[in-house]
Short mmCIF file of C-alpha atoms in Angstrom, two decimals:
data_model
loop_
_atom_site.label_atom_id
_atom_site.label_comp_id
_atom_site.label_asym_id
_atom_site.label_seq_id
_atom_site.Cartn_x
_atom_site.Cartn_y
_atom_site.Cartn_z
CA MET A 9 -13.00 17.23 4.16
CA MET A 10 -9.20 17.49 4.35
CA ASN A 11 -7.52 17.31 7.76
CA LEU A 12 -3.92 17.06 8.95
CA PHE A 13 -4.12 13.28 9.46
CA ARG A 14 -5.23 12.76 5.85
CA LEU A 15 -2.63 15.20 4.52
CA GLY A 16 0.12 13.66 6.65
CA GLY A 17 -0.88 10.17 5.53
CA ASP A 18 -0.79 11.16 1.87
CA MET A 19 2.61 12.80 2.26
CA LEU A 20 4.05 9.73 4.03
CA HIS A 21 2.65 7.53 1.28
CA LEU A 22 4.35 9.73 -1.30
CA VAL A 23 7.59 9.73 0.71
CA SER A 24 7.55 5.92 0.88
CA ILE A 25 7.32 5.69 -2.92
CA LEU A 26 10.10 8.28 -3.39
CA ILE A 27 12.31 6.34 -0.96
CA LEU A 28 11.79 3.20 -3.02
CA LEU A 29 12.61 4.98 -6.29
CA LEU A 30 15.66 6.58 -4.64
CA LYS A 31 16.86 3.18 -3.46
CA MET A 32 16.64 1.68 -6.93
CA ARG A 33 18.28 4.68 -8.59
CA SER A 34 21.13 5.10 -6.08
CA HIS A 35 21.91 1.37 -5.80
CA LYS A 36 20.99 0.59 -9.41
CA SER A 37 19.24 -2.43 -7.97
CA CYS A 38 15.85 -3.62 -6.75
CA ALA A 39 17.30 -6.26 -4.41
CA GLY A 40 15.11 -6.76 -1.34
CA ILE A 41 11.98 -5.38 -3.03
CA SER A 42 9.04 -7.65 -3.76
CA LEU A 43 7.80 -7.29 -7.33
CA LYS A 44 4.66 -9.18 -6.30
CA THR A 45 3.79 -6.52 -3.73
CA GLN A 46 4.38 -3.77 -6.30
CA ILE A 47 2.18 -5.52 -8.89
CA MET A 48 -0.59 -5.76 -6.31
CA TYR A 49 -0.27 -2.01 -5.67
CA VAL A 50 -0.70 -1.50 -9.42
CA LEU A 51 -3.91 -3.54 -9.17
CA VAL A 52 -5.00 -1.55 -6.12
CA PHE A 53 -4.59 1.90 -7.66
CA THR A 54 -5.83 0.90 -11.12
CA THR A 55 -9.10 -0.51 -9.80
CA ARG A 56 -9.55 2.27 -7.23
CA TYR A 57 -8.97 5.20 -9.54
CA LEU A 58 -11.12 4.16 -12.48
CA ASP A 59 -13.14 7.30 -11.83
CA LEU A 60 -10.11 9.52 -12.47
CA PHE A 61 -11.58 11.05 -15.63
CA THR A 62 -15.27 10.76 -14.76
CA ASN A 63 -15.51 12.18 -11.22
CA HIS A 64 -13.71 15.33 -10.12
CA TYR A 65 -13.51 15.89 -6.35
CA SER A 66 -10.65 18.39 -6.15
CA LEU A 67 -7.42 19.31 -7.91
CA TYR A 68 -5.46 17.84 -4.99
CA ASN A 69 -7.33 14.53 -5.26
CA THR A 70 -6.80 14.29 -9.02
CA VAL A 71 -3.08 15.15 -8.82
CA MET A 72 -2.45 12.58 -6.05
CA LYS A 73 -4.25 9.87 -8.02
CA ILE A 74 -2.10 10.56 -11.08
CA ILE A 75 1.08 10.56 -8.99
CA PHE A 76 0.29 7.26 -7.26
CA LEU A 77 -0.67 5.59 -10.54
CA GLY A 78 2.36 6.93 -12.40
CA THR A 79 4.95 6.12 -9.74
CA THR A 80 3.59 2.64 -9.04
CA TYR A 81 3.62 1.70 -12.72
CA THR A 82 7.13 3.17 -12.98
CA ILE A 83 8.37 0.98 -10.11
CA VAL A 84 7.00 -2.18 -11.71
CA TYR A 85 8.44 -1.18 -15.09
CA LEU A 86 11.91 -0.53 -13.65
CA MET A 87 11.91 -3.78 -11.69
CA SER A 88 10.84 -5.71 -14.78
CA THR A 89 13.34 -4.12 -17.17
CA LYS A 90 16.24 -1.92 -16.07
CA TYR A 91 16.84 -3.60 -12.69
CA ARG A 92 15.56 -7.03 -13.61
CA ALA A 93 18.92 -8.74 -13.04
CA SER A 94 18.93 -7.75 -9.35
CA TYR A 95 15.37 -8.90 -8.64
CA ASP A 96 15.31 -11.67 -6.00
CA ARG A 97 12.98 -14.06 -7.80
CA GLU A 98 14.04 -17.04 -5.68
CA ASN A 99 12.78 -15.52 -2.43
CA ASP A 100 9.83 -13.52 -3.77
CA THR A 101 7.61 -16.61 -3.84
CA PHE A 102 4.48 -15.61 -1.92
CA ARG A 103 1.41 -17.02 -3.72
CA THR A 104 -0.54 -13.83 -4.30
CA ILE A 105 -3.60 -15.67 -5.62
CA PHE A 106 -4.43 -16.35 -1.97
CA LEU A 107 -4.62 -12.59 -1.42
CA ILE A 108 -6.18 -11.48 -4.71
CA ALA A 109 -8.99 -14.07 -4.88
CA PRO A 110 -10.39 -13.50 -1.34
CA SER A 111 -10.15 -9.72 -1.85
CA PHE A 112 -12.20 -10.01 -5.04
CA VAL A 113 -14.80 -12.21 -3.34
CA LEU A 114 -15.10 -9.66 -0.51
CA GLY A 115 -15.37 -6.91 -3.13
CA LEU A 116 -18.29 -8.75 -4.73
CA MET A 117 -19.97 -9.22 -1.37
CA PHE A 118 -19.64 -5.63 -0.15
CA GLY A 119 -19.63 -3.71 -3.44
CA TYR A 120 -22.86 -4.92 -5.02
CA LYS A 121 -25.37 -2.18 -5.89
CA LYS A 122 -28.75 -2.14 -7.65
CA THR A 123 -27.44 -1.06 -11.06
CA TYR A 124 -24.69 -2.73 -13.12
CA PHE A 125 -22.67 0.48 -13.60
CA ASP A 126 -22.68 1.34 -9.90
CA SER A 127 -21.92 -2.26 -8.96
CA LEU A 128 -18.87 -2.45 -11.24
CA PHE A 129 -17.21 0.62 -9.75
CA GLU A 130 -18.15 -0.26 -6.16
CA ILE A 131 -16.98 -3.87 -6.50
CA LEU A 132 -13.61 -2.81 -7.90
CA TRP A 133 -13.27 -0.05 -5.28
CA SER A 134 -14.05 -2.51 -2.47
CA PHE A 135 -11.64 -5.04 -4.01
CA SER A 136 -8.87 -2.40 -4.00
CA ILE A 137 -9.48 -1.58 -0.33
CA PHE A 138 -9.27 -5.22 0.76
CA LEU A 139 -6.28 -5.97 -1.48
CA GLU A 140 -4.31 -2.98 -0.22
CA SER A 141 -4.77 -4.21 3.35
CA VAL A 142 -2.71 -7.35 2.59
CA ALA A 143 -0.53 -6.23 -0.35
CA ILE A 144 2.52 -5.77 1.91
CA LEU A 145 2.60 -9.47 2.88
CA PRO A 146 4.81 -10.65 -0.03
CA GLN A 147 7.29 -7.89 0.88
CA ILE A 148 7.39 -8.92 4.54
CA PHE A 149 7.65 -12.58 3.51
CA LEU A 150 10.61 -11.79 1.24
CA LEU A 151 12.45 -9.91 3.97
CA GLN A 152 11.87 -12.69 6.49
CA ARG A 153 13.35 -15.20 4.07
CA THR A 154 16.47 -13.13 3.46
CA GLY A 155 16.96 -11.98 7.07
CA GLU A 156 18.76 -8.62 7.09
CA VAL A 157 16.96 -5.56 5.70
CA GLU A 158 18.76 -2.73 3.88
CA ASN A 159 18.18 0.72 5.43
CA LEU A 160 16.26 2.35 2.58
CA THR A 161 14.05 -0.72 2.23
CA SER A 162 13.18 -0.62 5.94
CA ASP A 163 12.55 3.15 5.74
CA TYR A 164 10.21 2.55 2.79
CA ILE A 165 8.14 -0.02 4.69
CA PHE A 166 8.07 2.12 7.85
CA ALA A 167 6.81 5.15 5.90
CA LEU A 168 4.21 2.99 4.16
CA GLY A 169 2.95 1.58 7.47
CA SER A 170 2.93 5.02 9.08
CA TYR A 171 0.76 6.32 6.25
CA ARG A 172 -1.85 3.70 7.09
CA ALA A 173 -1.66 4.51 10.81
CA LEU A 174 -2.32 8.18 10.06
CA TYR A 175 -5.24 7.22 7.86
CA LEU A 176 -6.77 5.37 10.82
CA LEU A 177 -6.54 8.61 12.81
CA ASN A 178 -8.07 10.40 9.82
CA TRP A 179 -11.08 8.06 9.90
CA ILE A 180 -11.47 8.52 13.65
CA TYR A 181 -11.36 12.30 13.16
CA LYS A 182 -13.96 12.13 10.38
CA ALA A 183 -16.22 9.88 12.46
CA ILE A 184 -16.19 12.48 15.23
CA HIS A 185 -16.49 15.64 13.14
CA ASP A 186 -18.38 14.58 10.00
CA ASP A 187 -21.94 13.39 9.60
CA THR A 188 -21.27 11.28 6.52
CA GLY A 189 -21.57 7.93 8.30
CA THR A 190 -19.02 5.17 8.86
CA ASP A 191 -17.62 3.11 5.99
CA TRP A 192 -16.95 -0.20 7.73
CA ILE A 193 -15.09 -1.66 4.74
CA VAL A 194 -12.43 1.03 5.08
CA TRP A 195 -12.27 0.65 8.86
CA ILE A 196 -11.89 -3.14 8.84
CA ALA A 197 -9.33 -3.18 6.03
CA GLY A 198 -7.39 -0.30 7.60
CA ILE A 199 -7.17 -2.00 11.00
CA ILE A 200 -6.00 -5.25 9.38
CA GLN A 201 -3.39 -3.44 7.33
CA THR A 202 -2.02 -1.44 10.26
CA ALA A 203 -1.90 -4.59 12.42
CA LEU A 204 0.25 -6.34 9.80
CA TYR A 205 2.88 -3.63 10.23
CA CYS A 206 3.03 -3.75 14.04
CA ASP A 207 5.63 -6.52 14.22
CA PHE A 208 7.80 -4.75 11.65
CA PHE A 209 7.45 -1.45 13.54
CA TYR A 210 8.79 -3.11 16.69
CA TYR A 211 11.93 -4.47 15.00
CA TYR A 212 12.44 -1.28 13.00
CA LEU A 213 12.26 1.05 16.02
CA THR A 214 14.40 -1.31 18.11
CA SER A 215 17.10 -1.38 15.43
CA LYS A 216 17.07 2.43 15.21
CA TRP A 217 17.22 2.84 19.00
CA TYR A 218 20.24 0.55 19.37
CA GLY A 219 21.87 1.60 16.10
CA ARG A 220 21.81 -1.91 14.67
CA LYS A 221 21.05 -3.21 11.21
CA LEU A 222 17.45 -4.36 10.98
CA THR A 223 17.07 -8.12 11.05
CA LEU A 224 13.72 -9.89 10.92
CA PRO A 225 13.21 -13.32 12.52
CA ARG A 226 12.87 -16.13 10.00
#
């Protein structure tokens, strides 16, 4: 069931992606953006939305899936081709295998079902939930290594983190008003993901309050 927290979260998620595309287009550069984080988002949405053409929940759901898949692939494509020269390869060095491998193991543990077909989709869905919870880490790591954060980049991360915070409120709302049970995988991953943004939120809001350029401690 749709509620304002879910809708607001989806819109903030969409806004964050549009901010990122605007940054690259207006600056003709992808400096300050982690390609590794964006590749992990490609993995997240690809494995989560495998049911795009097999299960239809609503027109809204289908359209949002297509938008998130299309824009995420577009970002990776642009960073790998048109804006490749501006990509900060030297500082985008987070070893993502330490995020992908544990997420897959957790997906195997929590996604197993009695039949092979159900297990495959559930494992990949669970993997996507766990991976999304930590996919922002290479981006944060990159910004900490470089120090100062460009305005549109900081706005992108703030919108992305706010989307997850609203989704937590969405799950709380659903737990109170729906009788569909609690999906603990989503809760645990969502809390972890929101917690990872808390430090960034503090520095972001402080910089806005005092009118200073955002700088993260190294």
